[in-house]
């Protein structure tokens, strides 16, 4: 129905519209342009599966919307408390798991089907994604095998702060492995 | 009653310290009812083991820069 040549035309026809749309969602022209570019790249890849049930403009906008949602989700995770990515923080569900990010699978149960080397490799990669400070603290706890009290003194942390950091690092590591292994 | 957020914090803490009896019971009862927290408990113990393995890996394997340094030395001694 449509092909890659069409996508090229759609730049002329719809890019301005998409930019206006993106600008209403994020107030950063540079970032918005990046999204428009990504949107067309995705469109090029997906055009063969686009059946024309909606107009090209609607289809392109839906791709763009997904990119913007992802962007905000990632930003929010980084900006706000890590714990609020994993647990509800108000209402009647307060403190219970947010199901999309919960341990619905046990990564320990994958232990047998993944080689020891791969496990360590993946864990390294996941460790790299931790915020710098919690990486340092995890390093002190596990690599240097220091006790909590010692680390608290070195990093000038209260005991409860220390455990909050370890707790969050574990949530992030676990979730990172779950995404890789399931 | 404590919710998953606090329970998982207690589980984490309990891996290094002995928790007060009240907390140990709270954790136990909660785990009986909550599959997600059971998975977390299993996985955090698994991560502890895995993180310790990394420690051994680091001690028994050369880092890239250590290897480079050795190669440099070997090369230098070859041209001497």
PDB file of C-alpha atoms in Angstrom:
ATOM      1  CA  UNK A   1       0.000   0.000   0.000  1.00  0.00           C
ATOM      2  CA  UNK A   2       2.719   2.428   1.015  1.00  0.00           C
ATOM      3  CA  UNK A   3       6.444   2.124   0.531  1.00  0.00           C
ATOM      4  CA  UNK A   4       9.700   3.745   1.511  1.00  0.00           C
ATOM      5  CA  UNK A   5       9.355   6.425  -1.172  1.00  0.00           C
ATOM      6  CA  UNK A   6       6.147   7.605   0.485  1.00  0.00           C
ATOM      7  CA  UNK A   7       7.948   8.143   3.761  1.00  0.00           C
ATOM      8  CA  UNK A   8      10.163  10.648   2.024  1.00  0.00           C
ATOM      9  CA  UNK A   9       7.142  12.609   0.822  1.00  0.00           C
ATOM     10  CA  UNK A  10       5.668  12.490   4.288  1.00  0.00           C
ATOM     11  CA  UNK A  11       8.593  14.548   5.543  1.00  0.00           C
ATOM     12  CA  UNK A  12       7.478  17.430   3.344  1.00  0.00           C
ATOM     13  CA  UNK A  13       3.840  16.915   4.123  1.00  0.00           C
ATOM     14  CA  UNK A  14       3.801  16.217   7.842  1.00  0.00           C
ATOM     15  CA  UNK A  15       7.069  17.174   9.531  1.00  0.00           C
ATOM     16  CA  UNK A  16       5.874  20.680  10.407  1.00  0.00           C
ATOM     17  CA  UNK A  17       2.734  19.290  11.928  1.00  0.00           C
ATOM     18  CA  UNK A  18       4.715  16.725  13.924  1.00  0.00           C
ATOM     19  CA  UNK A  19       7.073  19.396  15.174  1.00  0.00           C
ATOM     20  CA  UNK A  20       4.187  21.548  16.348  1.00  0.00           C
ATOM     21  CA  UNK A  21       2.731  18.526  18.091  1.00  0.00           C
ATOM     22  CA  UNK A  22       6.043  17.637  19.748  1.00  0.00           C
ATOM     23  CA  UNK A  23       6.545  21.218  20.883  1.00  0.00           C
ATOM     24  CA  UNK A  24       3.292  21.129  22.796  1.00  0.00           C
ATOM     25  CA  UNK A  25       4.624  18.120  24.721  1.00  0.00           C
ATOM     26  CA  UNK A  26       8.238  19.125  25.286  1.00  0.00           C
ATOM     27  CA  UNK A  27       9.422  22.661  25.318  1.00  0.00           C
ATOM     28  CA  UNK A  28      12.742  21.977  23.652  1.00  0.00           C
ATOM     29  CA  UNK A  29      13.027  22.439  19.921  1.00  0.00           C
ATOM     30  CA  UNK A  30      16.270  20.559  19.620  1.00  0.00           C
ATOM     31  CA  UNK A  31      14.886  17.540  21.441  1.00  0.00           C
ATOM     32  CA  UNK A  32      11.671  17.783  19.460  1.00  0.00           C
ATOM     33  CA  UNK A  33      13.600  17.663  16.183  1.00  0.00           C
ATOM     34  CA  UNK A  34      15.408  14.550  17.384  1.00  0.00           C
ATOM     35  CA  UNK A  35      12.048  12.918  17.983  1.00  0.00           C
ATOM     36  CA  UNK A  36      10.800  13.864  14.534  1.00  0.00           C
ATOM     37  CA  UNK A  37      13.895  12.334  13.011  1.00  0.00           C
ATOM     38  CA  UNK A  38      13.482   9.158  15.069  1.00  0.00           C
ATOM     39  CA  UNK A  39       9.847   9.012  14.096  1.00  0.00           C
ATOM     40  CA  UNK A  40      10.686   8.971  10.398  1.00  0.00           C
ATOM     41  CA  UNK A  41      13.375   6.374  10.925  1.00  0.00           C
ATOM     42  CA  UNK A  42      10.847   4.144  12.691  1.00  0.00           C
ATOM     43  CA  UNK A  43       8.286   4.870   9.983  1.00  0.00           C
ATOM     44  CA  UNK A  44      10.733   3.784   7.318  1.00  0.00           C
ATOM     45  CA  UNK A  45      11.279   0.510   9.132  1.00  0.00           C
ATOM     46  CA  UNK A  46       7.590  -0.086   9.718  1.00  0.00           C
ATOM     47  CA  UNK A  47       6.027   1.230   6.537  1.00  0.00           C
ATOM     48  CA  UNK A  48       5.605  -2.248   5.074  1.00  0.00           C
ATOM     49  CA  UNK A  49       3.333  -3.151   7.959  1.00  0.00           C
ATOM     50  CA  UNK A  50       1.356   0.069   7.795  1.00  0.00           C
ATOM     51  CA  UNK A  51      -1.931  -0.959   6.265  1.00  0.00           C
ATOM     52  CA  UNK A  52      -3.364   2.483   5.814  1.00  0.00           C
ATOM     53  CA  UNK A  53      -6.188   1.952   8.242  1.00  0.00           C
ATOM     54  CA  UNK A  54      -5.519   5.441   9.500  1.00  0.00           C
ATOM     55  CA  UNK A  55      -4.081   8.383   7.613  1.00  0.00           C
ATOM     56  CA  UNK A  56      -0.294   8.590   7.382  1.00  0.00           C
ATOM     57  CA  UNK A  57      -0.385  11.682   9.565  1.00  0.00           C
ATOM     58  CA  UNK A  58      -2.249   9.879  12.339  1.00  0.00           C
ATOM     59  CA  UNK A  59       0.091   6.929  12.041  1.00  0.00           C
ATOM     60  CA  UNK A  60       3.197   9.130  12.247  1.00  0.00           C
ATOM     61  CA  UNK A  61       1.741  10.985  15.197  1.00  0.00           C
ATOM     62  CA  UNK A  62       1.147   7.731  17.044  1.00  0.00           C
ATOM     63  CA  UNK A  63       4.812   6.785  16.563  1.00  0.00           C
ATOM     64  CA  UNK A  64       5.899  10.197  17.793  1.00  0.00           C
ATOM     65  CA  UNK A  65       3.621   9.943  20.820  1.00  0.00           C
ATOM     66  CA  UNK A  66       5.197   6.675  21.870  1.00  0.00           C
ATOM     67  CA  UNK A  67       8.649   8.199  21.667  1.00  0.00           C
ATOM     68  CA  UNK A  68       7.630  11.135  23.796  1.00  0.00           C
ATOM     69  CA  UNK A  69       6.016   8.889  26.395  1.00  0.00           C
ATOM     70  CA  UNK A  70       9.182   6.780  26.596  1.00  0.00           C
ATOM     71  CA  UNK A  71      11.253   9.891  26.982  1.00  0.00           C
ATOM     72  CA  UNK A  72       9.200  11.156  29.890  1.00  0.00           C
ATOM     73  CA  UNK A  73       9.116   7.786  31.525  1.00  0.00           C
ATOM     74  CA  UNK A  74      12.890   7.509  31.448  1.00  0.00           C
ATOM     75  CA  UNK A  75      13.364  11.084  32.636  1.00  0.00           C
ATOM     76  CA  UNK A  76      10.955  10.596  35.499  1.00  0.00           C
ATOM     77  CA  UNK A  77      12.678   7.469  36.632  1.00  0.00           C
ATOM     78  CA  UNK A  78      15.965   9.287  36.760  1.00  0.00           C
ATOM     79  CA  UNK A  79      14.668  12.506  38.196  1.00  0.00           C
ATOM     80  CA  UNK A  80      12.341  11.281  40.877  1.00  0.00           C
ATOM     81  CA  UNK A  81      12.889   8.725  43.539  1.00  0.00           C
ATOM     82  CA  UNK A  82      13.865   5.317  42.204  1.00  0.00           C
ATOM     83  CA  UNK A  83      11.446   3.716  44.645  1.00  0.00           C
ATOM     84  CA  UNK A  84       8.484   5.441  43.008  1.00  0.00           C
ATOM     85  CA  UNK A  85       9.345   3.575  39.825  1.00  0.00           C
ATOM     86  CA  UNK A  86       8.752   0.308  41.670  1.00  0.00           C
ATOM     87  CA  UNK A  87       6.105   1.122  44.296  1.00  0.00           C
ATOM     88  CA  UNK A  88       2.929   3.181  44.287  1.00  0.00           C
ATOM     89  CA  UNK A  89       3.390   6.269  46.387  1.00  0.00           C
ATOM     90  CA  UNK A  90      -0.117   7.383  47.120  1.00  0.00           C
ATOM     91  CA  UNK A  91      -3.704   6.238  47.375  1.00  0.00           C
ATOM     92  CA  UNK A  92      -4.920   2.899  48.613  1.00  0.00           C
ATOM     93  CA  UNK A  93      -2.103   1.080  46.770  1.00  0.00           C
ATOM     94  CA  UNK A  94       0.565   3.104  48.552  1.00  0.00           C
ATOM     95  CA  UNK A  95       3.684   1.011  49.105  1.00  0.00           C
ATOM     96  CA  UNK A  96       2.630  -1.943  46.980  1.00  0.00           C
ATOM     97  CA  UNK A  97       4.363  -2.970  43.751  1.00  0.00           C
ATOM     98  CA  UNK A  98       3.672  -1.244  40.445  1.00  0.00           C
ATOM     99  CA  UNK A  99       2.939  -4.361  38.482  1.00  0.00           C
ATOM    100  CA  UNK A 100       4.786  -3.389  35.268  1.00  0.00           C
ATOM    101  CA  UNK A 101       8.026  -3.068  37.210  1.00  0.00           C
ATOM    102  CA  UNK A 102       7.464  -5.753  39.825  1.00  0.00           C
ATOM    103  CA  UNK A 103       9.334  -9.050  40.233  1.00  0.00           C
ATOM    104  CA  UNK A 104       6.749 -10.994  38.256  1.00  0.00           C
ATOM    105  CA  UNK A 105       9.564 -13.367  37.326  1.00  0.00           C
ATOM    106  CA  UNK A 106      12.281 -14.515  39.642  1.00  0.00           C
ATOM    107  CA  UNK A 107      15.657 -13.926  37.994  1.00  0.00           C
ATOM    108  CA  UNK A 108      17.079 -16.590  40.319  1.00  0.00           C
ATOM    109  CA  UNK A 109      14.877 -19.102  38.490  1.00  0.00           C
ATOM    110  CA  UNK A 110      16.798 -18.349  35.280  1.00  0.00           C
ATOM    111  CA  UNK A 111      20.068 -19.280  36.929  1.00  0.00           C
ATOM    112  CA  UNK A 112      20.164 -22.769  35.403  1.00  0.00           C
ATOM    113  CA  UNK A 113      19.617 -21.776  31.806  1.00  0.00           C
ATOM    114  CA  UNK A 114      22.220 -19.009  31.701  1.00  0.00           C
ATOM    115  CA  UNK A 115      25.930 -19.730  31.949  1.00  0.00           C
ATOM    116  CA  UNK A 116      27.833 -18.420  34.941  1.00  0.00           C
ATOM    117  CA  UNK A 117      29.946 -16.230  32.673  1.00  0.00           C
ATOM    118  CA  UNK A 118      26.922 -14.678  31.033  1.00  0.00           C
ATOM    119  CA  UNK A 119      25.377 -14.025  34.430  1.00  0.00           C
ATOM    120  CA  UNK A 120      28.432 -12.136  35.571  1.00  0.00           C
ATOM    121  CA  UNK A 121      28.678 -10.276  32.256  1.00  0.00           C
ATOM    122  CA  UNK A 122      25.094  -9.118  32.405  1.00  0.00           C
ATOM    123  CA  UNK A 123      25.440  -8.123  36.007  1.00  0.00           C
ATOM    124  CA  UNK A 124      28.422  -5.946  35.096  1.00  0.00           C
ATOM    125  CA  UNK A 125      26.364  -4.238  32.463  1.00  0.00           C
ATOM    126  CA  UNK A 126      23.530  -3.677  34.896  1.00  0.00           C
ATOM    127  CA  UNK A 127      25.912  -2.333  37.533  1.00  0.00           C
ATOM    128  CA  UNK A 128      27.095   0.248  35.003  1.00  0.00           C
ATOM    129  CA  UNK A 129      23.585   1.629  34.797  1.00  0.00           C
ATOM    130  CA  UNK A 130      23.364   2.432  38.489  1.00  0.00           C
ATOM    131  CA  UNK A 131      23.703   6.050  39.598  1.00  0.00           C
ATOM    132  CA  UNK A 132      27.395   6.743  40.372  1.00  0.00           C
ATOM    133  CA  UNK A 133      27.000   7.057  44.107  1.00  0.00           C
ATOM    134  CA  UNK A 134      25.086   3.847  44.583  1.00  0.00           C
ATOM    135  CA  UNK A 135      27.575   2.078  42.329  1.00  0.00           C
ATOM    136  CA  UNK A 136      30.357   3.177  44.664  1.00  0.00           C
ATOM    137  CA  UNK A 137      28.457   2.003  47.686  1.00  0.00           C
ATOM    138  CA  UNK A 138      27.598  -1.354  46.138  1.00  0.00           C
ATOM    139  CA  UNK A 139      31.234  -1.676  45.242  1.00  0.00           C
ATOM    140  CA  UNK A 140      32.259  -1.079  48.839  1.00  0.00           C
ATOM    141  CA  UNK A 141      29.691  -3.558  50.135  1.00  0.00           C
ATOM    142  CA  UNK A 142      30.297  -6.375  47.679  1.00  0.00           C
ATOM    143  CA  UNK A 143      33.690  -6.007  46.021  1.00  0.00           C
ATOM    144  CA  UNK A 144      35.495  -4.754  49.094  1.00  0.00           C
ATOM    145  CA  UNK A 145      33.117  -6.683  51.347  1.00  0.00           C
ATOM    146  CA  UNK A 146      32.883  -3.961  53.931  1.00  0.00           C
ATOM    147  CA  UNK A 147      30.252  -4.043  56.633  1.00  0.00           C
ATOM    148  CA  UNK A 148      27.445  -1.524  56.574  1.00  0.00           C
ATOM    149  CA  UNK A 149      28.728   0.376  59.603  1.00  0.00           C
ATOM    150  CA  UNK A 150      32.120   0.865  58.000  1.00  0.00           C
ATOM    151  CA  UNK A 151      30.615   2.134  54.758  1.00  0.00           C
ATOM    152  CA  UNK A 152      28.325   4.494  56.683  1.00  0.00           C
ATOM    153  CA  UNK A 153      31.330   6.064  58.352  1.00  0.00           C
ATOM    154  CA  UNK A 154      33.321   6.357  55.140  1.00  0.00           C
ATOM    155  CA  UNK A 155      30.486   7.886  53.146  1.00  0.00           C
ATOM    156  CA  UNK A 156      28.979   9.805  56.034  1.00  0.00           C
ATOM    157  CA  UNK A 157      25.626   8.023  55.768  1.00  0.00           C
ATOM    158  CA  UNK A 158      23.057   7.175  58.388  1.00  0.00           C
ATOM    159  CA  UNK A 159      22.316   3.490  58.652  1.00  0.00           C
ATOM    160  CA  UNK A 160      18.825   3.962  57.230  1.00  0.00           C
ATOM    161  CA  UNK A 161      20.181   5.957  54.282  1.00  0.00           C
ATOM    162  CA  UNK A 162      22.639   3.217  53.575  1.00  0.00           C
ATOM    163  CA  UNK A 163      19.925   0.571  53.470  1.00  0.00           C
ATOM    164  CA  UNK A 164      17.705   2.720  51.302  1.00  0.00           C
ATOM    165  CA  UNK A 165      20.562   2.995  48.791  1.00  0.00           C
ATOM    166  CA  UNK A 166      21.273  -0.746  48.843  1.00  0.00           C
ATOM    167  CA  UNK A 167      17.571  -1.545  48.578  1.00  0.00           C
ATOM    168  CA  UNK A 168      17.183   0.670  45.518  1.00  0.00           C
ATOM    169  CA  UNK A 169      20.312  -0.606  43.872  1.00  0.00           C
ATOM    170  CA  UNK A 170      19.019  -4.149  44.302  1.00  0.00           C
ATOM    171  CA  UNK A 171      15.635  -3.208  42.840  1.00  0.00           C
ATOM    172  CA  UNK A 172      17.354  -1.704  39.807  1.00  0.00           C
ATOM    173  CA  UNK A 173      19.782  -4.589  39.316  1.00  0.00           C
ATOM    174  CA  UNK A 174      17.053  -7.161  39.683  1.00  0.00           C
ATOM    175  CA  UNK A 175      14.801  -5.364  37.243  1.00  0.00           C
ATOM    176  CA  UNK A 176      17.669  -4.936  34.781  1.00  0.00           C
ATOM    177  CA  UNK A 177      18.345  -8.687  34.827  1.00  0.00           C
ATOM    178  CA  UNK A 178      14.666  -9.526  34.541  1.00  0.00           C
ATOM    179  CA  UNK A 179      14.469  -7.450  31.379  1.00  0.00           C
ATOM    180  CA  UNK A 180      17.462  -9.253  29.929  1.00  0.00           C
ATOM    181  CA  UNK A 181      16.460 -12.764  30.882  1.00  0.00           C
ATOM    182  CA  UNK A 182      12.691 -12.805  30.372  1.00  0.00           C
TER     183      UNK A 182
ATOM    184  CA  UNK B   1       0.363  -3.282  58.216  1.00  0.00           C
ATOM    185  CA  UNK B   2       3.572  -2.915  56.264  1.00  0.00           C
ATOM    186  CA  UNK B   3       3.461  -2.871  52.475  1.00  0.00           C
ATOM    187  CA  UNK B   4       5.816  -4.294  49.882  1.00  0.00           C
ATOM    188  CA  UNK B   5       8.117  -1.257  49.853  1.00  0.00           C
ATOM    189  CA  UNK B   6       8.910  -1.543  53.562  1.00  0.00           C
ATOM    190  CA  UNK B   7       8.926  -5.321  53.557  1.00  0.00           C
ATOM    191  CA  UNK B   8      11.529  -5.474  50.774  1.00  0.00           C
ATOM    192  CA  UNK B   9      13.627  -2.929  52.673  1.00  0.00           C
ATOM    193  CA  UNK B  10      13.486  -5.144  55.738  1.00  0.00           C
ATOM    194  CA  UNK B  11      14.427  -8.183  53.668  1.00  0.00           C
ATOM    195  CA  UNK B  12      17.456  -6.307  52.384  1.00  0.00           C
ATOM    196  CA  UNK B  13      18.474  -5.231  55.840  1.00  0.00           C
ATOM    197  CA  UNK B  14      17.900  -8.700  57.213  1.00  0.00           C
ATOM    198  CA  UNK B  15      20.544 -10.081  54.881  1.00  0.00           C
ATOM    199  CA  UNK B  16      23.236  -8.438  56.978  1.00  0.00           C
ATOM    200  CA  UNK B  17      21.699  -7.709  60.372  1.00  0.00           C
ATOM    201  CA  UNK B  18      19.455  -9.721  62.630  1.00  0.00           C
ATOM    202  CA  UNK B  19      16.088  -7.978  62.548  1.00  0.00           C
ATOM    203  CA  UNK B  20      13.994  -7.454  65.679  1.00  0.00           C
ATOM    204  CA  UNK B  21      11.501 -10.289  66.245  1.00  0.00           C
ATOM    205  CA  UNK B  22       8.527  -8.089  65.370  1.00  0.00           C
ATOM    206  CA  UNK B  23      10.000  -7.326  61.966  1.00  0.00           C
ATOM    207  CA  UNK B  24      10.965 -10.915  61.305  1.00  0.00           C
ATOM    208  CA  UNK B  25       7.382 -11.972  61.882  1.00  0.00           C
ATOM    209  CA  UNK B  26       6.013  -9.176  59.728  1.00  0.00           C
ATOM    210  CA  UNK B  27       8.281 -10.238  56.887  1.00  0.00           C
ATOM    211  CA  UNK B  28       7.351 -13.904  57.236  1.00  0.00           C
ATOM    212  CA  UNK B  29       3.628 -13.277  57.257  1.00  0.00           C
ATOM    213  CA  UNK B  30       3.864 -10.895  54.324  1.00  0.00           C
ATOM    214  CA  UNK B  31       5.898 -13.373  52.279  1.00  0.00           C
ATOM    215  CA  UNK B  32       3.262 -16.032  52.804  1.00  0.00           C
ATOM    216  CA  UNK B  33       0.763 -13.784  51.076  1.00  0.00           C
ATOM    217  CA  UNK B  34       2.846 -11.982  48.468  1.00  0.00           C
ATOM    218  CA  UNK B  35       4.396 -13.784  45.512  1.00  0.00           C
ATOM    219  CA  UNK B  36       6.102 -10.633  44.195  1.00  0.00           C
ATOM    220  CA  UNK B  37       7.962 -10.081  47.445  1.00  0.00           C
ATOM    221  CA  UNK B  38       8.842 -13.781  47.575  1.00  0.00           C
ATOM    222  CA  UNK B  39      10.436 -13.348  44.153  1.00  0.00           C
ATOM    223  CA  UNK B  40      12.269 -10.276  45.391  1.00  0.00           C
ATOM    224  CA  UNK B  41      13.566 -12.160  48.432  1.00  0.00           C
ATOM    225  CA  UNK B  42      14.802 -15.024  46.274  1.00  0.00           C
ATOM    226  CA  UNK B  43      16.410 -12.656  43.796  1.00  0.00           C
ATOM    227  CA  UNK B  44      18.141 -10.420  46.283  1.00  0.00           C
ATOM    228  CA  UNK B  45      19.818 -13.499  47.781  1.00  0.00           C
ATOM    229  CA  UNK B  46      20.736 -14.597  44.268  1.00  0.00           C
ATOM    230  CA  UNK B  47      22.206 -11.150  43.547  1.00  0.00           C
ATOM    231  CA  UNK B  48      24.241 -11.352  46.735  1.00  0.00           C
ATOM    232  CA  UNK B  49      25.789 -14.581  45.512  1.00  0.00           C
ATOM    233  CA  UNK B  50      26.346 -13.210  42.027  1.00  0.00           C
ATOM    234  CA  UNK B  51      27.894  -9.995  43.293  1.00  0.00           C
ATOM    235  CA  UNK B  52      30.303 -12.004  45.390  1.00  0.00           C
ATOM    236  CA  UNK B  53      31.213 -14.068  42.339  1.00  0.00           C
ATOM    237  CA  UNK B  54      32.145 -10.858  40.550  1.00  0.00           C
ATOM    238  CA  UNK B  55      34.461 -10.162  43.407  1.00  0.00           C
ATOM    239  CA  UNK B  56      36.239 -13.455  42.800  1.00  0.00           C
ATOM    240  CA  UNK B  57      36.315 -12.816  39.080  1.00  0.00           C
ATOM    241  CA  UNK B  58      38.052  -9.539  39.670  1.00  0.00           C
ATOM    242  CA  UNK B  59      40.658 -11.088  41.856  1.00  0.00           C
ATOM    243  CA  UNK B  60      41.450 -13.985  39.555  1.00  0.00           C
ATOM    244  CA  UNK B  61      41.355 -12.145  36.229  1.00  0.00           C
ATOM    245  CA  UNK B  62      43.551  -9.407  34.865  1.00  0.00           C
ATOM    246  CA  UNK B  63      41.993  -6.100  33.987  1.00  0.00           C
ATOM    247  CA  UNK B  64      42.576  -4.856  30.432  1.00  0.00           C
ATOM    248  CA  UNK B  65      44.976  -2.191  31.675  1.00  0.00           C
ATOM    249  CA  UNK B  66      46.951  -4.739  33.631  1.00  0.00           C
ATOM    250  CA  UNK B  67      47.210  -6.822  30.492  1.00  0.00           C
ATOM    251  CA  UNK B  68      48.318  -3.812  28.479  1.00  0.00           C
ATOM    252  CA  UNK B  69      50.955  -3.032  31.024  1.00  0.00           C
ATOM    253  CA  UNK B  70      52.290  -6.554  30.831  1.00  0.00           C
ATOM    254  CA  UNK B  71      52.330  -6.444  27.035  1.00  0.00           C
ATOM    255  CA  UNK B  72      54.207  -3.168  27.135  1.00  0.00           C
ATOM    256  CA  UNK B  73      56.768  -4.709  29.415  1.00  0.00           C
ATOM    257  CA  UNK B  74      57.116  -7.767  27.231  1.00  0.00           C
ATOM    258  CA  UNK B  75      57.597  -5.631  24.143  1.00  0.00           C
ATOM    259  CA  UNK B  76      60.168  -3.481  25.825  1.00  0.00           C
ATOM    260  CA  UNK B  77      62.122  -6.478  26.984  1.00  0.00           C
ATOM    261  CA  UNK B  78      61.947  -7.965  23.462  1.00  0.00           C
ATOM    262  CA  UNK B  79      63.641  -4.917  21.956  1.00  0.00           C
ATOM    263  CA  UNK B  80      66.305  -4.673  24.639  1.00  0.00           C
TER     264      UNK B  80
END
